[in-house]
Coordinates of C-alpha atoms and ligand atoms in Angstrom, one line a residue:
Chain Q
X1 CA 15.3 6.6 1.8
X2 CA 12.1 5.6 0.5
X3 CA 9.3 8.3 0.1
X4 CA 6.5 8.2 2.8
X5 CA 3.2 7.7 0.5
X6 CA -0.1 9.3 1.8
X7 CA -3.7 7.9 1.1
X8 CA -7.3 9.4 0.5
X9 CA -10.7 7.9 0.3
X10 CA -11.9 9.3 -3.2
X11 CA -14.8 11.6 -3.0
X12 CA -16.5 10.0 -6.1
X13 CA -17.2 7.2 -4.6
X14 CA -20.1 5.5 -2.5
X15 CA -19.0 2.9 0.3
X16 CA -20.6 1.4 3.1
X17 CA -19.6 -1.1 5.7
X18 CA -21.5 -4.4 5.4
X19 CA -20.7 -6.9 8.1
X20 CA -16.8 -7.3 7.6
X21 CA -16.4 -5.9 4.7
X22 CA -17.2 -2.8 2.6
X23 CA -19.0 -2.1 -0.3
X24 CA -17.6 0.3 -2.7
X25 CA -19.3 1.8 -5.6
X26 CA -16.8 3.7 -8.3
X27 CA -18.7 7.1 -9.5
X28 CA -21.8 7.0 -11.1
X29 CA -22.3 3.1 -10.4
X30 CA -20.1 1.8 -13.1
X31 CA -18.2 -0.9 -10.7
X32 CA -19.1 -2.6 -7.6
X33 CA -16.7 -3.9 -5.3
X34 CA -16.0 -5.5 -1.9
X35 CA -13.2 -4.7 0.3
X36 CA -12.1 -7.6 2.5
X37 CA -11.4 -6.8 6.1
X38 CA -7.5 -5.7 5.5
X39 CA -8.8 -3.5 2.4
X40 CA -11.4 -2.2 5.1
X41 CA -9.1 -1.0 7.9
X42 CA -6.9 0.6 5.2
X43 CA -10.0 2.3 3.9
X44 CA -11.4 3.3 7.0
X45 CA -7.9 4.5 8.0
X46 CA -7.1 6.6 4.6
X47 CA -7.4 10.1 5.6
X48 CA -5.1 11.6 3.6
X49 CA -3.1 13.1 6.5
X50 CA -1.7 9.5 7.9
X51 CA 1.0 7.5 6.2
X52 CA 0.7 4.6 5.0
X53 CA 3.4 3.2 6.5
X54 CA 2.1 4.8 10.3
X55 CA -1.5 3.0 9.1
X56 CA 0.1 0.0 8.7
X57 CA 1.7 -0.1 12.3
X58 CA -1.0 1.2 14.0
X59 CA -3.8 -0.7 12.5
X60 CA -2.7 -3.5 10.4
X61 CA -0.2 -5.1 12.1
X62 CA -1.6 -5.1 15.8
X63 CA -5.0 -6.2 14.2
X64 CA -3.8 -9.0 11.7
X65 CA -0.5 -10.2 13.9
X66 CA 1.6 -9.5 10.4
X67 CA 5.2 -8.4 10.5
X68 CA 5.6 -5.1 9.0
X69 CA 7.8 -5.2 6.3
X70 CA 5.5 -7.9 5.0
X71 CA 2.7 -5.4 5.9
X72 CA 4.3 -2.7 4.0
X73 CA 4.8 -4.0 0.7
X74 CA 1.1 -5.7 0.8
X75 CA -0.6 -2.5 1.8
X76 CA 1.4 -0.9 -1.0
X77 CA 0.2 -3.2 -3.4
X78 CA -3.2 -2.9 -2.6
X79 CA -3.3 0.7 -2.3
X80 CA -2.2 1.1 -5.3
X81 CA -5.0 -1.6 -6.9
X82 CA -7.3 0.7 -5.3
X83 CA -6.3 4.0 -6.6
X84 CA -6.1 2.0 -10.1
X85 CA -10.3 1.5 -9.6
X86 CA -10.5 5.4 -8.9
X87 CA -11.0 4.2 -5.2
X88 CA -8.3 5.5 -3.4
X89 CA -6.4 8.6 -3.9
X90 CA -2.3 8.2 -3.3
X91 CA 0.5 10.9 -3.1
X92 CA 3.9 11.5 -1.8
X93 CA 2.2 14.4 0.3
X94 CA -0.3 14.7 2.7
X95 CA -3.7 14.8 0.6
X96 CA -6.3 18.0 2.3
X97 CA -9.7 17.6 2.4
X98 CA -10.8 16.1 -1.3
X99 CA -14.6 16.7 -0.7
X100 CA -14.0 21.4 -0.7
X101 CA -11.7 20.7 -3.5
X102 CA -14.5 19.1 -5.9
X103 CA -16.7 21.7 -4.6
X104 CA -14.1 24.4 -5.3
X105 CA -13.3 23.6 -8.6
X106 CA -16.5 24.5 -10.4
X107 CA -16.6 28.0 -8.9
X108 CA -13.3 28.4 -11.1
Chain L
X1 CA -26.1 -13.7 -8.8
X2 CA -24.9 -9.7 -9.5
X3 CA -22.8 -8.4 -6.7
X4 CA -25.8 -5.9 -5.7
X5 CA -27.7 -8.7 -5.1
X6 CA -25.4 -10.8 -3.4
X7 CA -25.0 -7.2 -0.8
X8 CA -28.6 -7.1 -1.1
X9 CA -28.8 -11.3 0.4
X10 CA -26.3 -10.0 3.0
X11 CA -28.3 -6.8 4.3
X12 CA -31.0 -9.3 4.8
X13 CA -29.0 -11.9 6.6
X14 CA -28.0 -8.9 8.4
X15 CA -31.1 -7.1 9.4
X16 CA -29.9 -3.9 7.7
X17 CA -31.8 -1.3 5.8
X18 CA -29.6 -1.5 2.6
X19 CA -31.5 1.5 0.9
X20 CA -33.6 4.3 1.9
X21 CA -36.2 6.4 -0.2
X22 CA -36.6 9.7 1.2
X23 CA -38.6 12.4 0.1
X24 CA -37.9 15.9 0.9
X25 CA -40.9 17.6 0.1
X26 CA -44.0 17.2 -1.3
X27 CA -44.0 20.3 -3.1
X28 CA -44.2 20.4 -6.8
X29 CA -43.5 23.1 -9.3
X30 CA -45.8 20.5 -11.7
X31 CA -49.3 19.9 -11.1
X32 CA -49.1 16.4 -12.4
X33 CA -52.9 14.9 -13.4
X34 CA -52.0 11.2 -11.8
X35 CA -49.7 12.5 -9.0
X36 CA -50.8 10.7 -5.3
X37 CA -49.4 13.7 -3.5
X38 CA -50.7 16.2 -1.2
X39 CA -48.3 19.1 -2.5
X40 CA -49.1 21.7 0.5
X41 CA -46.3 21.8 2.9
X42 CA -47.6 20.6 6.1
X43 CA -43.9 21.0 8.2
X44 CA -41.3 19.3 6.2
X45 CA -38.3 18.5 8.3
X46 CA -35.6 21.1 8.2
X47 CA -32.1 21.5 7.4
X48 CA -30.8 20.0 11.0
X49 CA -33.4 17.6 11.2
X50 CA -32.9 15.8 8.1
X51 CA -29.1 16.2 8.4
X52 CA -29.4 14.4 11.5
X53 CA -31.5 11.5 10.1
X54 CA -29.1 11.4 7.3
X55 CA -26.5 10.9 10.1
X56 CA -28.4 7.9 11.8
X57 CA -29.2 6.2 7.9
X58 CA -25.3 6.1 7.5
X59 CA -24.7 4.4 11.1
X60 CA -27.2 2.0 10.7
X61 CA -26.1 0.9 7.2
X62 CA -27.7 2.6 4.6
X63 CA -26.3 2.8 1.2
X64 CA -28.3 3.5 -1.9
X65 CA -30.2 7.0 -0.7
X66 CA -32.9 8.1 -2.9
X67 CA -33.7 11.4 -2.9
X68 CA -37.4 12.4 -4.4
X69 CA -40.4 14.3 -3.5
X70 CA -42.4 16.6 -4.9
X71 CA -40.0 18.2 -6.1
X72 CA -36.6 18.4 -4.7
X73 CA -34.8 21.3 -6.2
X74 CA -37.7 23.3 -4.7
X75 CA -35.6 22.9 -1.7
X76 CA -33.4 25.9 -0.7
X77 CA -31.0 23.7 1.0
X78 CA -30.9 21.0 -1.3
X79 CA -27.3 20.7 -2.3
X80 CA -26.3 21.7 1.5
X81 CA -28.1 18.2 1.9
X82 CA -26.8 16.6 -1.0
X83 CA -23.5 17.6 0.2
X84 CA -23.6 16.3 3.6
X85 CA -25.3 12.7 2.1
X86 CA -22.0 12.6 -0.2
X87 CA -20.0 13.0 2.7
X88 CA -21.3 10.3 4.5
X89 CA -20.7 8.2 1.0
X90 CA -24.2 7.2 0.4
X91 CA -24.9 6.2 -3.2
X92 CA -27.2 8.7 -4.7
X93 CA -29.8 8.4 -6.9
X94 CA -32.2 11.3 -7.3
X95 CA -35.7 11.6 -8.6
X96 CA -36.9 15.0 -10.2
X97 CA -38.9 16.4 -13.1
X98 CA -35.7 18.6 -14.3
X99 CA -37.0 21.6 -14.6
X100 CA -34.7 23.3 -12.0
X101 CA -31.7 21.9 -13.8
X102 CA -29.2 24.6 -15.5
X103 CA -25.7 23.7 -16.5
X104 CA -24.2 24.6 -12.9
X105 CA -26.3 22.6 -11.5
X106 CA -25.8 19.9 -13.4
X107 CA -22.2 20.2 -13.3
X108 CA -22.7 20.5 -9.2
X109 CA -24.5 17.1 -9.0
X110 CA -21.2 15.5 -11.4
X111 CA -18.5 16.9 -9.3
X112 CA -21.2 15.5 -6.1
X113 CA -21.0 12.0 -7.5
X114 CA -24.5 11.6 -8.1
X115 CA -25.4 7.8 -9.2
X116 CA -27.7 8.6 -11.5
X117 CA -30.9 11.0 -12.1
X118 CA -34.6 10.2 -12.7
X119 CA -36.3 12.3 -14.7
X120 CA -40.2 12.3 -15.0
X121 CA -41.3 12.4 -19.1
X122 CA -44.5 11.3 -20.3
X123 CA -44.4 12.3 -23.9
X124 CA -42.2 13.0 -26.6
X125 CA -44.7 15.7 -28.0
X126 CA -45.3 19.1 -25.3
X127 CA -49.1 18.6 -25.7
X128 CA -49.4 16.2 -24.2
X129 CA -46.5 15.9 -21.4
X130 CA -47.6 19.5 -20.8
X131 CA -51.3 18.4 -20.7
X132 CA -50.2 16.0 -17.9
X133 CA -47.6 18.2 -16.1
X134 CA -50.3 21.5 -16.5
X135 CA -47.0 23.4 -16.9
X136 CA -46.3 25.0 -20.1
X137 CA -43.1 24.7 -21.9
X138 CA -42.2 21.8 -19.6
X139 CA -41.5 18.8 -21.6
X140 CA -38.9 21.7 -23.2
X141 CA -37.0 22.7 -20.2
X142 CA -36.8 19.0 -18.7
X143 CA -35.4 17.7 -22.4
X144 CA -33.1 20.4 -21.8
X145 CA -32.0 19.7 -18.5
X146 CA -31.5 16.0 -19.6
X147 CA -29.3 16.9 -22.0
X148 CA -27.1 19.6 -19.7
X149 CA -27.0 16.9 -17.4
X150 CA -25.6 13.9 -20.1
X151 CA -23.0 16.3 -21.2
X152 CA -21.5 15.8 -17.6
X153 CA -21.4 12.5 -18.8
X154 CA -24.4 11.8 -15.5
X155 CA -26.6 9.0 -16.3
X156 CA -30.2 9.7 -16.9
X157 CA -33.3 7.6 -16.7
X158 CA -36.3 8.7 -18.3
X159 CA -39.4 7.4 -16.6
X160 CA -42.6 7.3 -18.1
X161 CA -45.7 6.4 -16.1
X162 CA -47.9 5.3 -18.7
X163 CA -52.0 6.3 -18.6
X164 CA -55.1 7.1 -20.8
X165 CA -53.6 10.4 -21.6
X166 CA -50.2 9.5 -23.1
X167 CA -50.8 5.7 -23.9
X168 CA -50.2 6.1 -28.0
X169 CA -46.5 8.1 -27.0
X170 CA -44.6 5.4 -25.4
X171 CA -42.4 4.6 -28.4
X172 CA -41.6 8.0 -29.6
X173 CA -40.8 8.9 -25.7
X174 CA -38.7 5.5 -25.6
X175 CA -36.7 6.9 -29.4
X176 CA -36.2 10.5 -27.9
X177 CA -34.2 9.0 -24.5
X178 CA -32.1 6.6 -27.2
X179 CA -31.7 9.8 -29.5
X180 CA -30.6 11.5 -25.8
X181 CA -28.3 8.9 -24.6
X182 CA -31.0 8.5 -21.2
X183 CA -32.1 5.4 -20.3
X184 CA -36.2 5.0 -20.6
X185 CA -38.4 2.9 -18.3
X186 CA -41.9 3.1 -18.6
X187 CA -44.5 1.9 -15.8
X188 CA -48.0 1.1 -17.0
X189 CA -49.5 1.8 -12.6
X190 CA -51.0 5.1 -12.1
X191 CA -51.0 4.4 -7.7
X192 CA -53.9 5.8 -5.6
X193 CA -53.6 9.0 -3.6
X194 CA -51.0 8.5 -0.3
X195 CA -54.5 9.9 1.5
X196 CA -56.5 6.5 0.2
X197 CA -58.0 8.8 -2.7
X198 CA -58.7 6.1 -5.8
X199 CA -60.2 8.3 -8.6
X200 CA -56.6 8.9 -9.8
X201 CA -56.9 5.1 -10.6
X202 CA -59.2 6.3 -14.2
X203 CA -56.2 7.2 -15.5
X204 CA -54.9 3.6 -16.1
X205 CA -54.7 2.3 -19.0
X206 CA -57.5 -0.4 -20.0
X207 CA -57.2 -4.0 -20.2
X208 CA -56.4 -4.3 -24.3
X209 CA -53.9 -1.6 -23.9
X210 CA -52.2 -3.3 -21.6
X211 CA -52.2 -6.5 -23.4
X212 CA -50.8 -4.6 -26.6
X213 CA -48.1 -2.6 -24.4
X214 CA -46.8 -6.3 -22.7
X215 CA -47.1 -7.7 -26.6
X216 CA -44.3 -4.9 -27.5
X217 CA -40.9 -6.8 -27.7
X218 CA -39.2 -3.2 -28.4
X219 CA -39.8 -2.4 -24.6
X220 CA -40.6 -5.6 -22.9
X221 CA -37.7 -7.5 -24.6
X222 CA -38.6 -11.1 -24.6
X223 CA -42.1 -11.1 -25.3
X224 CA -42.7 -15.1 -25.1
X225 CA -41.0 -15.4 -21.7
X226 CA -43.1 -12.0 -20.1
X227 CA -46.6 -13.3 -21.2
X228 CA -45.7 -17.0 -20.7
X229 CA -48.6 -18.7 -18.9
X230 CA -48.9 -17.7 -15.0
X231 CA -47.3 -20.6 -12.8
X232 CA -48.9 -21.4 -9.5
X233 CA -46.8 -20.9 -6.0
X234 CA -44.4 -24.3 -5.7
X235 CA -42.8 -24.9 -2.0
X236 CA -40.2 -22.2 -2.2
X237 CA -42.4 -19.6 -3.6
X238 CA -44.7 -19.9 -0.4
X239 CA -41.8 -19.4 1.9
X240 CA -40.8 -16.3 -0.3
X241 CA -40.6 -12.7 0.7
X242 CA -43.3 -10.9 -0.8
X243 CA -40.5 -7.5 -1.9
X244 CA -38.1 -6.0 -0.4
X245 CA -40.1 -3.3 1.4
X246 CA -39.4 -3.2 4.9
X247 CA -37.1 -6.1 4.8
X248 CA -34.0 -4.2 3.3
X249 CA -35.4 -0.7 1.8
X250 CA -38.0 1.8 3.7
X251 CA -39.2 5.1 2.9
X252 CA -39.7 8.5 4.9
X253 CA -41.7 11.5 4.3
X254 CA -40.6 15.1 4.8
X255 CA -42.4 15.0 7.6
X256 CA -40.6 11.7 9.2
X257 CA -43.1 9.3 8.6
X258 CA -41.6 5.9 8.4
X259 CA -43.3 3.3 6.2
X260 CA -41.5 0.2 4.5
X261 CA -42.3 1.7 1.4
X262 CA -43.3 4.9 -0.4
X263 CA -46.0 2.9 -2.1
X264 CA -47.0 1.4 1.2
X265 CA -48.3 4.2 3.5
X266 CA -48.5 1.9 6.8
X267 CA -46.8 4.3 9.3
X268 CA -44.2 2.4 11.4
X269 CA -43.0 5.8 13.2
X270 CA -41.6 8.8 13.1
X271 CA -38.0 9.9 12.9
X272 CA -38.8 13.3 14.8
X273 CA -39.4 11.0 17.9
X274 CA -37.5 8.2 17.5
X275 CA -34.4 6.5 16.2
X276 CA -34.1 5.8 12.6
X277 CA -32.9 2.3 13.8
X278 CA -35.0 2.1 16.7
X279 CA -38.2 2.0 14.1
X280 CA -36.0 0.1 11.7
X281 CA -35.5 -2.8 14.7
X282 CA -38.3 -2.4 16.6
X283 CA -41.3 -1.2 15.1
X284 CA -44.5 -3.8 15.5
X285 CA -45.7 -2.7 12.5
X286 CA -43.0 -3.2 10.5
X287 CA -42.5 -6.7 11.8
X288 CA -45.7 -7.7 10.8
X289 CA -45.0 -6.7 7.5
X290 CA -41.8 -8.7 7.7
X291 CA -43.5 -12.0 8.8
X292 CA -45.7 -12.4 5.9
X293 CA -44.7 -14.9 3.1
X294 CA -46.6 -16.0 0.0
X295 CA -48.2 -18.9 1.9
X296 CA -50.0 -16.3 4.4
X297 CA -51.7 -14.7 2.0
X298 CA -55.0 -16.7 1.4
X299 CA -55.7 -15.6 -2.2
X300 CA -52.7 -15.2 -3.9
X301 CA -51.2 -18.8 -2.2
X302 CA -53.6 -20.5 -4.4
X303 CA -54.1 -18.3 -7.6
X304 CA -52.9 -19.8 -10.6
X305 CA -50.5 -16.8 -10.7
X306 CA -49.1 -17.2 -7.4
X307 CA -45.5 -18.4 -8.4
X308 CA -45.7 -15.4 -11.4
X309 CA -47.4 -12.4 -10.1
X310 CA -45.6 -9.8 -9.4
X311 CA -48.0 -8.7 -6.2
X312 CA -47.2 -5.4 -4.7
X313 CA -48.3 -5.8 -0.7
X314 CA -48.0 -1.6 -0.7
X315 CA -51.3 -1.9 -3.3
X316 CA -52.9 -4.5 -1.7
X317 CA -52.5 -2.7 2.1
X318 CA -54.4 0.5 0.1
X319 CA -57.0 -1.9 -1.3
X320 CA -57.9 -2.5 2.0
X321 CA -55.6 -5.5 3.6
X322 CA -51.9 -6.0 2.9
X323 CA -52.8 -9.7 3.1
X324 CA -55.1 -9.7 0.7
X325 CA -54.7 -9.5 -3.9
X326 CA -53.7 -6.1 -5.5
X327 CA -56.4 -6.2 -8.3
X328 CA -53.9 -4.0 -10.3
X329 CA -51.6 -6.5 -10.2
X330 CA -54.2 -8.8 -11.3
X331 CA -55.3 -6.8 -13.7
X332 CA -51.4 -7.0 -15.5
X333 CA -51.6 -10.9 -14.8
X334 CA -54.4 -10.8 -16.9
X335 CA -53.3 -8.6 -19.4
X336 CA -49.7 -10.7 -19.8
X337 CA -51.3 -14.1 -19.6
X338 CA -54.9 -13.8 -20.4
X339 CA -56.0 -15.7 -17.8
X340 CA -58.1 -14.0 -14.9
X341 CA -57.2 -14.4 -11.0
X342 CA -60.6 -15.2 -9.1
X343 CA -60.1 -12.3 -7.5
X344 CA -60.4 -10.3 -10.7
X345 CA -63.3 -12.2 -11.8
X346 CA -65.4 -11.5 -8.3
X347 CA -63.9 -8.1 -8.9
X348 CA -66.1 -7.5 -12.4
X349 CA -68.9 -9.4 -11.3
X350 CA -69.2 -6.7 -8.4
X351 CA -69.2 -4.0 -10.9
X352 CA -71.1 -5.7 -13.4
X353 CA -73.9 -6.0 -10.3
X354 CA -73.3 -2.4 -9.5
X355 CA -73.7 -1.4 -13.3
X356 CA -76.8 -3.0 -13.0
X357 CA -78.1 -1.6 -10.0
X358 CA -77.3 1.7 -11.3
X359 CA -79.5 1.5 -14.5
X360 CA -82.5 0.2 -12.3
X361 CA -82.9 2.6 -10.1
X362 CA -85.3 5.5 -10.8
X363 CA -84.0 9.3 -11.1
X364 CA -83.4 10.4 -7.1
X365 CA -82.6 14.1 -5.7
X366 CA -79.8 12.0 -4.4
X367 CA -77.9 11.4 -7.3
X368 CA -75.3 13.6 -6.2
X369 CA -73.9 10.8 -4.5
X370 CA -72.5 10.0 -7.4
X371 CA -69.8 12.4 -7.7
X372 CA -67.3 11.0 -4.7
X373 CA -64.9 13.6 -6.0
X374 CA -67.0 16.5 -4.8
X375 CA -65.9 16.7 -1.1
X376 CA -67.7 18.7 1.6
X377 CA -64.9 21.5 1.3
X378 CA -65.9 21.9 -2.2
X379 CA -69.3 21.9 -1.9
X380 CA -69.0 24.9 0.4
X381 CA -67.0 26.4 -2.3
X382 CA -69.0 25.8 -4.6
X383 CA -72.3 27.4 -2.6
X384 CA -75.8 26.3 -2.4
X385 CA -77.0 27.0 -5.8
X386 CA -74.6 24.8 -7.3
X387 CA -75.4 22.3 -5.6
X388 CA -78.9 22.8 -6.1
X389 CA -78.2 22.9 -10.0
X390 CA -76.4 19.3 -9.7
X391 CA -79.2 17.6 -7.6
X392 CA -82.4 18.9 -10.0
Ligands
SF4_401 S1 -43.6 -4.3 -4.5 FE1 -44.7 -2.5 -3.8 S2 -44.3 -2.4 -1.6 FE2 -42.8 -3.8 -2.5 S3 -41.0 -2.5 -2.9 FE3 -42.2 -2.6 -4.8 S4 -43.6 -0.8 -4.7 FE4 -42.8 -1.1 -2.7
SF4_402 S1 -53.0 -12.4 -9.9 FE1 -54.0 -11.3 -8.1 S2 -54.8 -12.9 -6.8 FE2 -53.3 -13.8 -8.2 S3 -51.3 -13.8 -7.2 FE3 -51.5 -11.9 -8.4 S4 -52.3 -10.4 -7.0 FE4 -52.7 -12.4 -6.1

């Protein structure tokens, strides 16, 4: 059976919804991008705690009328182009809060 | 067209305040000679307040937060509020002289995701950055600072406002932040007092200066294009938006004052009684500033410079009319081109009258009138036979 994969906003970066879409900036301002409104809803939606898959169902497919194996594959994809700009975190476990663990670490 | 820009386009199309300047106090641990600050706390907004405003900014669109003051390390709770701003994923960029900064801190505002961090330096030698600052040993602990902070790979920006009193240091300030790894900007407007005070204005640099420092191709790059000759307003220029203040970026005190910029004290409201957006959507004020293009402004429509200038509305509003010139943008038109806006020309012939009128007039009691800087509260300081000693 395939592994569930979990997703996490990065706390590096800036976003901000503009309109449709989102504005992104990597840390310290090196890139600039713009999610479209699929990238946005998975954004949004990345908590960490939620599957992607269970994202997917709940609020790709009944927001984009896309079938979900389909869904699945392209939200995989794009997930991982994400975590590939430092944007989005991925693991095959539920990710805990990313902002106390930045702070944590330089109390080490 | 840069990405940024293309979100900044959007944010106007979209009414929304795409960046925010806030200061969070006006205290300073420098005494800076040309600062326009009133550095007496007079009831900054506190912890919850400004965590609250922070709240509304990120509803109603914010995304490049600057955080200034004063100075801002002076605040006990400032990485509670840092915190809380990177939580709500503004992009941060900060403003500060430095000072404050040790390693933990700087390593705190890496693992914060800071954008990037201002740091005030006028001079590459402590004389005379201390001279300005009136601390001693500044100039040492903010070069150290800048350097904690690049080894956490942050970038730095050294800004230098440039005046009589560091004028001959740009160059060796600009080869210290390339020998740093900062990045240097240097600004040649010393801005009055937020109050309306102008004898902080002395401090600019004068006119030939000016031409030399726009003639330098190390910091203006390319010199021909800078000091090309001024180009009057054509059709689109007229319809243009005189800056972004108040149209995508505002500014807001630590007391809540709202103005649409921090160099343009018109106060549009206050975020202790009102909305953030609520000011931001409905404020008269502020849209009156907004309806204003090139072609309203009866001077500046028809100066050869119009199409050129780069006219700041928050210096012409504390000359007296945000319709009208700002004479120290004039005065860089004139030191890039060479060519003087009418309004700088009535401008001398004013002083050159009041020169005049100055040597006629026979030795009065009342002379004391000459010394604007000597306010009643001084005077009383000062006590009766001081005064005395100035009038005789
Ligand atoms: S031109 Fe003046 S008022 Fe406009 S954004 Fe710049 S400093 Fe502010
Ligand atoms: S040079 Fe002066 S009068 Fe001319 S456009 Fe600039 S600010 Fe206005």
């Amino acid at each position: 059976m395939k592994k569930k994969l979990y997703v996490a906003r990065s706390p590096r970066i800036a976003a901000r919804k503009l309109g449709e879409e989102t504005l992104v900036m990597s840390a310290q301002g090196s890139t600039l991008f713009t999610l479209n409104p699929t990238a946005t809803v998975l954004w949004q939606a990345a908590d960490g705690i939620t599957a992607l898959d269970a994202i997917v169902e709940r609020h790709i497919c009944s927001e984009f009328e896309v079938e979900a194996e389909q869904a699945i594959r392209d939200a995989e994809a794009l997930a991982e182009d994400l975590a590939r700009h430092g944007i989005l975190l991925i693991s095959e476990k539920p990710i805990s809060s990313t902002r106390n663990l930045t702070v944590q670490e330089q109390y080490r | 067209m840069s990405l940024m820009h293309e979100m900044g386009e959007r944010a106007l199309r979209l009414g929304v305040p795409f960046s925010v300047h806030l200061d969070l106090t006006y205290r300073c641990n420098e005494q800076c000679v040309h600062c326009y600050l009133d550095h007496d706390d007079h009831g900054e907004m506190t912890t919850a307040e400004i965590k609250h405003l922070l709240k509304e900014m990120a509803d109603s669109g914010v995304f490049i937060l600057t955080l200034s003051g004063g100075e801002i390390f002076l605040r006990k709770d400032f990485f509670e509020i840092l915190e809380y701003a990177r939580d709500l994923t503004f992009c941060i960029k900060l403003k500060t002289n430095a000072v404050l900064i040790r390693e933990a801190q700087a390593a705190r505002l890496r693992d914060l995701g800071v954008q990037s961090i201002q740091v005030s330096i006028y001079s590459h030698r402590p004389e005379v950055h201390d001279a300005i600052t009136k601390v001693p040993g500044s100039l040492k602990r903010s070069l150290k600072a800048i350097r904690f902070l690049k080894s956490q790979g942050l970038r730095v920006v050294m800004a230098n406002v440039l005046m009589t009193e560091n004028m001959h240091d740009y160059r060796g300030t600009q080869a210290l932040a390339n020998e740093i790894g900062a990045e240097y900007t240097m600004d040649p407007t010393v801005t009055p007092m937020m109050d309306g005070g102008r004898t902080v204005l002395e401090l600019n640099v004068g006119e030939s200066d000016l031409r030399n420092v726009f003639r330098d191709e190390n910091l203006i790059g390319n010199v021909d294009e800078f000091c090309a000759p001024p180009r009057a307003a054509n059709e689109d220029d007229l319809n243009s938006l005189p800056c972004s203040a108040g149209h995508t970026s505002c500014y807001v005190s630590p007391y809540g004052e709202f103005y649409p910029c921090v160099q343009f004290p018109l106060s549009c409201g206050n975020v202790r009684e009102q909305r953030f957006i609520d000011i931001w959507r409905h404020s008269e004020r502020l849209k009156e500033v907004r309806s204003i293009r090139l072609r309203d402004l009866s001077s500046c429509s028809k100066c050869a410079h119009g199409g050129s200038c780069t006219r700041c509305p928050g210096l012409a509003f504390m000359e007296g009319n945000m319709r009208g010139p700002s004479t120290q943008d004039c005065e860089k038109s004139f030191a890039r081109t060479g060519i003087p806006s009418l309004n700088l020309l009535s401008k001398k012939q004013e002083q050159d009258k009041d020169k005049d009128k100055d040597q006629d007039s026979p030795p009065r009691l009342v002379q004391i009138q000459l010394v604007p800087a000597i306010t009643g509260r001084r005077l009383a300081e000062m006590g009766g036979g001081a005064v005395s000693a100035i009038a005789s």
